[in-house]
Coordinates of C-alpha atoms in Angstrom, one line a residue:
M100 CA -0.1 0.1 -0.1
F101 CA 1.0 3.6 -0.5
L102 CA 1.2 4.4 3.2
D103 CA 3.4 1.3 3.8
Q104 CA 5.7 2.7 1.2
W105 CA 5.5 6.2 2.3
A106 CA 6.7 5.1 5.8
D107 CA 9.6 3.3 4.7
N108 CA 10.8 6.6 2.5
V109 CA 10.2 8.6 5.9
A110 CA 12.4 6.1 7.8
N111 CA 15.4 5.6 5.1
D112 CA 15.4 8.6 3.1
A113 CA 17.2 11.4 4.4
V114 CA 18.1 13.2 0.9
S115 CA 14.5 13.5 -0.8
T116 CA 12.6 16.9 -0.7
V117 CA 9.6 18.3 -1.7
C118 CA 10.0 21.8 -2.8
F119 CA 7.7 24.8 -3.3
C120 CA 8.9 27.6 -5.8
E121 CA 7.9 31.3 -5.8
F122 CA 9.1 33.7 -8.5
E123 CA 10.4 37.1 -7.0
R124 CA 11.0 39.1 -10.0
D125 CA 13.9 37.0 -11.8
E126 CA 14.9 35.2 -8.7
I127 CA 13.6 31.6 -8.0
V128 CA 12.7 31.2 -4.2
I129 CA 12.5 27.5 -3.1
T130 CA 11.2 26.2 0.2
K131 CA 12.5 22.6 1.1
R132 CA 10.7 20.1 3.3
S133 CA 12.3 16.6 4.0
F134 CA 10.0 13.5 3.8
G135 CA 10.4 13.6 7.5
E136 CA 9.4 17.0 8.0
I137 CA 6.3 16.5 5.9
D138 CA 5.3 13.4 7.8
E139 CA 5.8 15.2 11.1
Q140 CA 3.5 17.8 9.9
A141 CA 0.9 15.7 8.2
R142 CA 0.5 13.9 11.7
R143 CA -0.3 17.1 13.4
F144 CA -2.9 17.8 10.7
A145 CA -4.2 14.1 11.3
A146 CA -4.5 14.8 15.1
A147 CA -6.2 18.3 14.4
L148 CA -9.0 16.2 12.4
G149 CA -10.1 14.6 15.7
E150 CA -13.8 14.5 16.0
H151 CA -14.2 16.5 12.8
T152 CA -13.8 13.3 10.9
G153 CA -16.8 12.0 8.5
S154 CA -17.1 10.2 5.3
C155 CA -14.2 12.3 3.8
V156 CA -12.5 15.4 4.0
V157 CA -12.3 18.2 1.2
I158 CA -9.0 19.8 0.7
A159 CA -9.5 23.4 -1.1
L160 CA -6.1 24.6 -1.3
D161 CA -3.8 26.2 -4.0
H162 CA -0.6 24.7 -4.9
Q163 CA 1.2 25.0 -1.5
V164 CA 2.9 22.6 0.9
E165 CA -0.2 22.4 3.0
F166 CA -1.8 20.5 0.6
V167 CA 0.5 17.6 1.0
Y168 CA 0.2 17.7 4.9
A169 CA -3.7 17.6 4.3
F170 CA -3.6 14.8 1.9
L171 CA -1.4 12.5 3.9
A172 CA -3.4 13.4 7.1
C173 CA -6.5 12.0 5.6
L174 CA -4.7 8.7 4.6
L175 CA -3.1 8.6 8.1
R176 CA -6.6 8.9 9.6
G177 CA -8.0 6.3 7.1
I178 CA -10.5 9.0 5.6
P179 CA -10.9 9.4 1.9
A180 CA -9.5 12.9 0.8
V181 CA -11.3 14.9 -1.8
P182 CA -9.2 17.4 -3.5
L183 CA -11.3 20.1 -5.0
P184 CA -10.2 23.8 -6.7
P185 CA -10.6 26.5 -4.1
P186 CA -13.8 28.4 -4.9
S187 CA -11.3 31.6 -5.3
G188 CA -10.8 31.0 -8.7
G189 CA -13.7 33.0 -10.0
S190 CA -17.6 32.6 -10.4
R191 CA -17.4 29.2 -12.1
A192 CA -14.9 27.6 -9.6
K193 CA -17.0 29.0 -6.8
E194 CA -20.4 27.9 -8.4
R195 CA -18.9 24.4 -8.9
F196 CA -17.4 24.3 -5.4
G197 CA -20.6 25.5 -3.9
R198 CA -22.6 23.0 -5.8
I199 CA -20.6 19.9 -4.3
V200 CA -20.4 21.2 -0.7
N201 CA -23.7 23.1 -0.1
D202 CA -25.8 20.0 -1.0
N203 CA -24.3 18.3 2.1
D204 CA -24.4 18.6 6.0
G205 CA -21.4 18.6 8.1
V206 CA -18.8 18.5 5.0
V207 CA -15.2 18.8 6.7
I208 CA -13.1 21.2 4.6
V209 CA -9.3 22.0 5.1
T210 CA -8.6 25.2 3.4
S211 CA -6.9 28.7 3.9
R212 CA -8.5 32.1 4.6
K213 CA -7.1 33.1 1.4
A214 CA -9.1 30.3 -0.3
I215 CA -12.3 31.0 1.9
P216 CA -12.3 33.8 3.6
E217 CA -15.8 34.0 4.9
E218 CA -17.3 31.1 6.9
T219 CA -20.7 32.3 5.9
D220 CA -20.3 31.2 2.2
Y221 CA -20.7 27.7 3.4
P222 CA -22.8 27.6 6.5
R223 CA -23.2 23.6 6.5
A224 CA -19.6 23.0 6.5
Q225 CA -16.9 22.7 9.1
L226 CA -14.1 24.7 7.8
L227 CA -10.6 23.8 9.2
Y228 CA -7.9 26.5 8.4
V229 CA -4.3 25.6 7.8
E230 CA -3.2 28.6 9.5
D231 CA -4.4 27.3 12.6
L232 CA -3.4 23.7 12.1
L233 CA 0.2 24.7 11.7
Q234 CA 0.1 25.9 15.1
L235 CA -0.8 22.7 16.9
Q236 CA 1.5 20.5 18.5
E237 CA -0.1 17.1 19.1
V238 CA 1.2 14.5 16.6
W239 CA -1.1 11.6 15.4
P240 CA 1.0 8.6 16.4
G241 CA -0.4 5.6 14.3
T242 CA -0.9 4.5 10.7
P243 CA -4.4 2.8 10.1
E244 CA -4.8 -0.5 8.5
V245 CA -6.1 -0.4 5.4
S246 CA -7.4 -3.1 2.9
P247 CA -7.0 -2.5 -1.0
G248 CA -10.7 -2.1 -1.0
D249 CA -10.9 0.9 1.3
V250 CA -11.1 4.1 -0.5
A251 CA -8.1 6.6 -0.5
V252 CA -9.4 9.3 -2.7
V253 CA -12.4 10.7 -4.4
Q254 CA -11.0 12.2 -7.8
F255 CA -13.8 14.5 -9.6
T256 CA -13.5 14.2 -13.3
S257 CA -12.8 17.1 -15.6
G258 CA -16.2 17.3 -16.8
S259 CA -15.1 17.7 -20.5
T260 CA -18.2 16.1 -21.7
S261 CA -20.4 15.9 -18.8
S262 CA -21.1 17.1 -15.1
P263 CA -18.2 16.2 -12.9
K264 CA -18.5 13.0 -11.2
G265 CA -16.6 11.9 -8.1
V266 CA -14.5 8.6 -8.6
P267 CA -13.9 6.6 -5.7
I268 CA -10.1 5.5 -5.8
T269 CA -9.0 2.7 -3.4
H270 CA -5.6 2.2 -1.8
G271 CA -5.3 -0.8 -3.9
A272 CA -6.1 1.0 -7.1
L273 CA -3.7 4.0 -6.2
T274 CA -0.9 1.7 -5.3
A275 CA -1.2 -0.7 -8.3
N276 CA -1.2 2.6 -10.8
L277 CA 1.7 4.4 -9.2
R278 CA 3.7 0.9 -9.6
S279 CA 2.7 0.8 -13.2
I280 CA 3.7 4.5 -13.6
A281 CA 7.0 3.7 -11.9
E282 CA 7.7 0.6 -14.2
L283 CA 6.8 2.8 -17.5
T284 CA 9.1 5.9 -16.3
A285 CA 11.7 3.7 -14.6
V286 CA 12.2 6.5 -12.1
T287 CA 14.7 6.0 -9.4
A288 CA 15.7 7.8 -6.2
Q289 CA 17.9 9.8 -8.1
D290 CA 15.3 11.4 -10.3
V291 CA 14.3 15.0 -9.9
G292 CA 10.8 16.1 -10.7
V293 CA 9.3 19.5 -11.7
G294 CA 5.4 20.0 -11.8
W295 CA 2.8 23.0 -12.1
I296 CA -0.4 20.9 -12.6
P297 CA -2.9 21.8 -10.0
F298 CA -3.1 18.8 -7.1
H299 CA -7.0 18.8 -7.8
H300 CA -6.3 17.3 -11.3
D301 CA -5.5 13.4 -11.5
M302 CA -2.4 14.2 -13.4
G303 CA -1.3 16.7 -10.6
L304 CA -2.3 14.7 -7.9
V305 CA -0.9 11.3 -8.9
G306 CA 1.6 11.8 -11.7
S307 CA 3.3 14.8 -10.1
L308 CA 2.8 14.5 -6.3
L309 CA 2.3 11.0 -5.3
L310 CA 4.5 9.4 -7.6
P311 CA 7.6 11.1 -6.1
L312 CA 6.3 10.5 -2.5
H313 CA 5.9 7.0 -3.6
R314 CA 9.2 6.0 -5.2
G315 CA 11.3 8.6 -3.1
F316 CA 12.5 11.1 -5.1
T317 CA 12.8 15.1 -4.9
V318 CA 10.2 17.0 -6.7
N319 CA 9.9 20.7 -7.0
F320 CA 6.4 22.4 -7.6
M321 CA 5.5 26.0 -9.1
S322 CA 1.8 27.2 -9.2
A323 CA -0.1 26.8 -12.5
S324 CA -1.0 30.5 -12.4
A325 CA 2.7 31.3 -12.5
F326 CA 3.1 28.9 -15.3
I327 CA 0.0 30.8 -17.2
R328 CA 1.6 34.2 -16.5
R329 CA 5.2 33.3 -17.9
P330 CA 5.6 29.6 -19.4
G331 CA 9.3 30.3 -19.4
R332 CA 9.4 30.0 -15.5
W333 CA 8.7 26.1 -16.1
L334 CA 11.8 25.8 -18.1
D335 CA 13.8 28.0 -15.7
L336 CA 13.1 25.7 -12.8
I337 CA 13.7 22.5 -14.9
D338 CA 17.2 24.3 -15.6
R339 CA 17.8 25.4 -12.0
V340 CA 17.3 22.1 -10.4
R341 CA 18.5 19.8 -13.4
A342 CA 15.2 18.0 -13.5
T343 CA 14.9 14.7 -15.0
I344 CA 11.2 14.3 -15.2
T345 CA 8.2 16.6 -15.8
V346 CA 4.7 16.1 -17.0
A347 CA 2.1 18.4 -18.5
P348 CA -0.7 18.3 -21.0
D349 CA -0.1 19.4 -24.6
F350 CA -1.3 23.2 -24.0
G351 CA 1.6 23.5 -21.7
Y352 CA 4.4 22.7 -24.3
R353 CA 2.3 24.9 -27.0
L354 CA 2.5 27.8 -24.6
C355 CA 6.3 27.5 -24.1
V356 CA 6.7 27.5 -28.0
D357 CA 4.5 30.4 -28.5
R358 CA 5.3 32.4 -25.4
V359 CA 9.1 31.6 -24.2
P360 CA 11.2 34.5 -25.6
A361 CA 13.3 33.9 -28.5
G362 CA 16.4 34.7 -26.5
W363 CA 15.9 32.2 -23.9
Q364 CA 19.3 30.8 -22.6
G365 CA 18.4 27.8 -20.5
D366 CA 19.6 24.0 -20.5
L367 CA 17.0 21.3 -21.0
S368 CA 19.6 18.6 -21.4
S369 CA 18.8 16.9 -18.0
L370 CA 15.4 15.9 -19.1
R371 CA 14.8 12.0 -19.3
T372 CA 11.0 11.8 -19.3
V373 CA 8.8 14.3 -20.5
L374 CA 5.1 12.9 -20.0
N375 CA 2.6 14.5 -22.4
G376 CA -1.2 13.5 -21.7
S377 CA -4.5 14.6 -20.5
E378 CA -5.5 16.2 -23.9
P379 CA -5.3 15.0 -27.4
L380 CA -1.7 14.3 -28.7
S381 CA -0.5 16.7 -31.4
H382 CA 2.6 15.9 -33.6
A383 CA 2.8 19.5 -34.5
T384 CA 3.4 20.3 -30.7
L385 CA 6.1 17.7 -30.2
R386 CA 7.8 18.6 -33.5
R387 CA 7.5 22.6 -32.8
F388 CA 9.0 21.9 -29.0
E389 CA 11.9 19.7 -30.6
E390 CA 12.8 22.4 -33.0
R391 CA 12.3 25.6 -30.5
F392 CA 14.4 24.0 -27.8
A393 CA 17.0 21.9 -29.7
G394 CA 19.6 24.5 -29.1
A395 CA 18.9 24.3 -25.3
G396 CA 19.7 20.5 -25.3
F397 CA 16.4 19.1 -25.5
D398 CA 16.3 15.4 -26.3
P399 CA 13.3 14.2 -28.6
A400 CA 14.0 10.7 -26.8
A401 CA 12.5 12.1 -23.6
W402 CA 9.2 12.6 -24.9
M403 CA 6.7 10.0 -23.3
P404 CA 3.2 10.4 -24.9
C405 CA 0.7 8.7 -22.7
Y406 CA -3.3 8.3 -22.3
G407 CA -5.0 8.1 -19.0
M408 CA -8.3 9.3 -17.2
A409 CA -9.6 9.5 -13.4
E410 CA -11.3 6.2 -13.7
A411 CA -8.3 4.6 -14.1
T412 CA -6.6 6.3 -11.1
L413 CA -4.1 8.0 -14.1
M414 CA -2.4 5.9 -16.2
V415 CA -3.8 3.6 -19.0
S416 CA -0.9 3.5 -21.5
G417 CA 2.3 5.3 -22.7
R418 CA 5.6 4.9 -24.4
R419 CA 8.6 3.5 -22.5
R420 CA 11.2 5.8 -21.3
G421 CA 13.8 6.7 -23.7
T422 CA 11.8 5.6 -26.9
G423 CA 10.4 8.9 -27.6
A424 CA 7.1 9.5 -29.6
V425 CA 6.0 7.8 -32.4
S426 CA 3.4 9.1 -34.9
H427 CA 1.8 7.6 -38.3
V428 CA -0.1 9.1 -41.1
F429 CA -3.6 7.6 -41.6
S430 CA -5.8 7.9 -44.5
A431 CA -8.4 10.5 -43.5
Q432 CA -11.2 9.2 -45.9
D433 CA -10.7 5.7 -44.4
L434 CA -10.8 7.1 -40.7
D435 CA -14.0 8.9 -41.1
H436 CA -15.9 6.9 -43.7
A437 CA -15.0 3.3 -42.8
G438 CA -13.5 3.4 -39.3
I439 CA -10.3 1.8 -40.6
A440 CA -6.8 3.0 -39.8
R441 CA -5.0 2.5 -43.0
P442 CA -1.2 4.0 -43.0
V443 CA -0.5 6.2 -45.9
E444 CA 2.8 7.7 -47.1
D445 CA 1.8 11.1 -48.2
S446 CA -1.3 13.2 -47.1
G447 CA -3.6 12.0 -44.5
R448 CA -4.1 12.6 -40.9
R449 CA -1.2 12.3 -38.6
L450 CA -1.8 10.6 -35.2
V451 CA 0.4 10.2 -32.1
S452 CA 0.8 6.9 -30.5
S453 CA -0.3 6.7 -26.7
G454 CA 1.9 3.7 -26.3
R455 CA 1.1 0.1 -24.8
P456 CA -1.2 -0.6 -21.8
V457 CA 0.7 -0.6 -18.8
G458 CA -1.0 -2.4 -15.8
C459 CA -4.3 -2.7 -17.2
E460 CA -6.1 -4.4 -20.4
V461 CA -7.3 -2.2 -23.2
E462 CA -9.8 -3.3 -26.0
I463 CA -11.1 -1.8 -28.8
R464 CA -14.9 -2.6 -29.4
Q465 CA -17.9 -1.9 -31.7
D466 CA -21.4 -3.0 -30.7
G467 CA -20.0 -4.3 -27.4
R468 CA -17.5 -6.7 -29.5
A469 CA -13.9 -6.6 -29.6
V470 CA -12.6 -5.6 -33.0
P471 CA -9.1 -6.3 -34.9
D472 CA -6.2 -3.9 -34.7
G473 CA -6.6 -1.1 -37.1
T474 CA -10.3 -0.8 -36.6
V475 CA -11.7 2.4 -34.9
G476 CA -14.0 1.9 -32.0
S477 CA -14.9 2.5 -28.5
V478 CA -11.8 2.5 -25.9
V479 CA -12.8 0.2 -22.8
I480 CA -10.3 -0.5 -19.9
R481 CA -10.0 -3.1 -17.0
G482 CA -7.6 -3.6 -14.4
D483 CA -6.5 -3.2 -10.8
S484 CA -6.3 0.3 -10.8
V485 CA -9.6 0.7 -13.1
F486 CA -12.8 2.1 -11.4
G487 CA -15.6 -0.4 -11.4
G488 CA -18.1 0.8 -8.9
T489 CA -20.5 3.5 -8.4
Y490 CA -19.7 7.4 -8.9
C491 CA -19.7 9.5 -6.0
R492 CA -22.7 11.7 -6.1
S493 CA -22.6 12.9 -2.5
I494 CA -19.2 13.7 -0.7
T495 CA -21.0 12.7 2.7
S496 CA -21.7 9.2 1.4
V497 CA -18.7 7.7 -0.4
P498 CA -20.0 4.4 -2.1
S499 CA -18.2 1.3 -1.3
T500 CA -16.2 -0.4 -4.1
S501 CA -16.2 -3.8 -5.9
D502 CA -13.2 -6.1 -6.0
E503 CA -14.7 -7.4 -9.4
R504 CA -12.8 -6.2 -12.5
V505 CA -15.1 -4.8 -14.7
W506 CA -14.6 -3.2 -18.0
H507 CA -15.0 0.6 -17.9
E508 CA -16.1 2.6 -21.1
S509 CA -13.9 5.5 -21.6
G510 CA -15.9 7.6 -23.9
D511 CA -13.1 7.9 -26.3
L512 CA -12.6 6.4 -29.8
G513 CA -9.3 4.7 -30.8
F514 CA -7.7 1.8 -32.4
F515 CA -4.5 -0.4 -32.0
H516 CA -1.7 -0.3 -34.6
D517 CA 1.8 -2.2 -34.3
G518 CA 0.3 -3.0 -30.7
E519 CA 0.1 0.5 -29.5
L520 CA -2.9 2.6 -28.8
Y521 CA -4.0 5.5 -30.8
V522 CA -6.8 7.8 -29.5
C523 CA -8.6 9.8 -32.2
G524 CA -11.5 11.5 -30.4
R525 CA -14.3 11.7 -28.1
E526 CA -17.7 9.7 -29.1
A527 CA -19.7 12.4 -27.5
D528 CA -17.8 15.0 -29.8
L529 CA -18.5 13.4 -33.2
I530 CA -20.0 15.5 -35.9
S531 CA -22.1 13.3 -38.4
R532 CA -22.4 14.2 -41.9
N533 CA -23.5 12.1 -45.0
G534 CA -22.5 9.0 -43.3
V535 CA -19.1 10.3 -42.3
N536 CA -17.8 11.1 -38.7
H537 CA -15.8 14.0 -38.1
H538 CA -14.1 14.6 -34.8
A539 CA -14.1 18.1 -33.1
V540 CA -10.5 18.2 -32.2
D541 CA -9.7 17.8 -35.7
I542 CA -11.8 20.7 -37.1
E543 CA -10.6 22.9 -34.2
R544 CA -6.8 22.0 -34.9
K545 CA -7.3 22.6 -38.6
L546 CA -8.7 25.9 -38.0
S547 CA -5.9 26.9 -35.8
E548 CA -3.6 25.9 -38.9
I549 CA -5.7 28.0 -41.3
A550 CA -5.8 31.2 -38.8
M551 CA -1.9 30.7 -38.4
R552 CA -2.3 31.0 -34.5
D553 CA -3.0 28.5 -31.6
V554 CA -6.7 29.8 -31.1
P555 CA -9.1 28.4 -28.4
S556 CA -12.0 27.0 -30.1
A557 CA -14.9 24.7 -29.7
A558 CA -16.4 22.5 -32.8
F559 CA -19.6 20.8 -32.4
G560 CA -22.7 19.7 -34.4
I561 CA -26.0 21.3 -34.9
A562 CA -28.8 18.8 -36.3
R563 CA -30.6 19.6 -39.4
G564 CA -32.8 16.7 -40.0
T565 CA -30.6 13.4 -40.4
Y566 CA -27.2 15.4 -40.6
D567 CA -25.2 17.6 -38.4
E568 CA -24.2 21.1 -39.3
A569 CA -20.5 21.6 -38.2
M570 CA -20.2 24.9 -36.0
V571 CA -16.8 26.3 -34.5
L572 CA -16.7 29.1 -31.8
L573 CA -13.4 30.8 -32.0
E574 CA -12.4 32.9 -29.1
A575 CA -10.5 36.1 -30.0
P576 CA -9.7 39.5 -28.1
R577 CA -11.6 42.6 -29.2
S578 CA -8.2 44.3 -30.1
L579 CA -7.6 41.5 -32.6
V580 CA -10.8 41.6 -33.9
R581 CA -10.7 45.2 -34.7
E582 CA -7.5 44.4 -36.8
F583 CA -9.6 42.8 -39.4
D584 CA -11.6 44.7 -42.1
G585 CA -14.5 42.6 -43.1
L586 CA -14.4 40.1 -40.6
V587 CA -17.2 38.1 -42.0
A588 CA -15.3 38.0 -45.3
V589 CA -12.2 36.7 -43.5
L590 CA -14.4 33.9 -41.6
D591 CA -16.1 32.8 -44.9
T592 CA -12.6 32.2 -46.3
W593 CA -11.6 30.3 -43.3
G594 CA -14.7 28.4 -43.2
Q595 CA -14.3 27.4 -47.1
E596 CA -10.8 26.3 -46.3
L597 CA -11.8 24.3 -43.3
A598 CA -14.6 22.7 -45.2
A599 CA -12.3 21.7 -48.2
A600 CA -9.4 20.2 -46.1
L601 CA -11.7 18.1 -44.0
D602 CA -14.1 17.2 -46.8
L603 CA -17.1 18.8 -45.2
P604 CA -19.8 20.3 -47.3
R605 CA -19.6 23.5 -45.1
V606 CA -18.4 24.6 -41.9
G607 CA -19.9 27.9 -39.8
I608 CA -17.6 30.0 -37.6
Q609 CA -18.3 32.5 -35.0
V610 CA -15.8 34.5 -33.0
V611 CA -16.8 35.0 -29.2
P612 CA -14.7 36.9 -26.6
V613 CA -11.9 35.4 -24.9
G614 CA -12.5 33.4 -21.8
S615 CA -16.2 33.1 -22.7
L616 CA -16.1 29.1 -23.9
P617 CA -16.7 26.9 -20.8
R618 CA -14.0 24.9 -19.4
T619 CA -13.2 22.1 -16.9
T620 CA -11.1 22.8 -13.8
S621 CA -8.2 21.4 -15.9
G622 CA -8.8 24.0 -18.8
K623 CA -10.4 21.7 -21.1
V624 CA -13.1 23.3 -23.4
Q625 CA -16.6 21.6 -22.6
R626 CA -17.6 21.2 -26.1
G627 CA -21.1 20.0 -25.1
L628 CA -21.8 22.8 -22.8
A629 CA -20.5 25.1 -25.3
R630 CA -23.1 23.7 -27.9
S631 CA -25.6 24.2 -25.4
R632 CA -25.0 28.0 -24.8
F633 CA -24.7 28.5 -28.4
C634 CA -28.3 27.1 -28.8
D635 CA -29.5 29.4 -25.9
R636 CA -27.7 32.0 -27.6
K637 CA -25.7 33.0 -24.5
F638 CA -22.5 34.2 -26.4
E639 CA -21.8 37.6 -27.4
A640 CA -20.7 37.2 -31.2
F641 CA -18.0 39.7 -32.5
G642 CA -18.6 38.3 -36.1
T643 CA -20.4 35.2 -37.8
S644 CA -19.5 33.7 -40.9
T645 CA -22.3 33.6 -43.6
V646 CA -22.8 29.7 -42.8
G647 CA -22.6 30.5 -39.2
Q648 CA -25.4 33.0 -39.5
D649 CA -27.5 30.1 -41.4
I650 CA -26.9 28.0 -38.6
V651 CA -28.1 30.5 -36.1
E652 CA -30.9 31.0 -38.0
L653 CA -31.6 27.1 -37.9
V654 CA -31.0 27.1 -34.3
V655 CA -33.8 30.0 -34.0
R656 CA -36.3 28.0 -36.1
N657 CA -35.6 24.9 -33.8
E658 CA -36.3 26.9 -30.7
V659 CA -39.6 28.2 -32.3
A660 CA -40.7 25.0 -33.5
T661 CA -40.4 23.3 -30.1
S662 CA -41.7 26.4 -27.8

């Protein structure tokens, strides 16, 4: 179990540390805590939980060392931890947090006064402030006897295609997945990690925080907000601590390419494992990052593309350490028309391999039956780290888990080629036209190529009789929109190029303000919710293509017909 390994690391490791980094102008200020110091403070937090313990404990903290104390305290008391983004992150974060917390009586929340300054916001909850917990001296002495089936943490899904759901992760599942990740990455006590993904995200919690605590190597953290403000800080930190392993979704690497100054003078040659997951893998992002930072010593063999989800604890598949990324070009017509992955030499759709399954079984199915390699179908998974019980609808009543290994439907579409998994889209995001299935992510990526800039967008289908009209919402700042003379004409041209490139009869485009597309807590655009808001005409439109205006009129007619 994780706690057993953690106890061994605390007893035997006098070198590894957990570090939290702040950026003061151009200086990096690093606060270090040894494993022993972390364990001692976690036991103080555990003692402070005292009679406040219930069915679980919500942890609503920013990227700070107190999160580590609180999470380990929950494990030491045998209470499921529920990491949630603090409600201080804006109106959407506050609404989501309140929806989860205020529906239940007696919820225990470990937080800070910065995150939740007013107790009256959550009158039914018991708030424990870390500022007070840090002053306590009593130490919780014991370690609970937990079984593999006991729930360790409830991870809320990102909600990219539906409302967030709590996934109960058992001690057995957590330990199994950490061992699988350790096997894939081949990490040792000599590795050094760097991370910025929030701990309420499965990749941040399991991949960035718990892996080093479990395997006993030093890790350095910076906040996601510090990264977003200046992506180069991530690379600065890697250079400063000589990091060997880091992890991020695809957009993190894109931001580095687009926003790190051309004169950046760092050294990335220490990196041996660079995980890329959570979002659809992009060959263009990998290639651009390699080219941009080749002079900084970045080794393409360090790439480790991977695939995972909260329901699998984290990791499902990945490339082995040192093997780099592999991609192939497949016939777009065969993928879309026949659901067949046929490699081609020239033009087609280039997809990046997510590697081989690790610690679990993966099947591709159509109509519930497994299909041969090279056939596109639903991705289903089964294994010791895979969720097979009931989603957590109320955090005051965490459901029990089942020991039975059951197949879980991921909601993704993919296929196997040369024994490796390729994920090509989400089932919920398919746009069907003339018997052909188009993936929303393909439309969004092609639009970015046409616009010659990485633009946030959401593609979805609007039903017109027996087929879907393809519509894309494109975020742009007002200042950029003003630069275009004849915006509708520009959007019409982009729509025509997009339709021709993807073999679509037509595509509508509408420009909306930056930040208006709905997103999950991990930053993924929620296409389904964007479609609903578009149909409800909730977006302010800076401009709409001619085809887009026709689709808007279709939505209005449908609304009138059903009212």
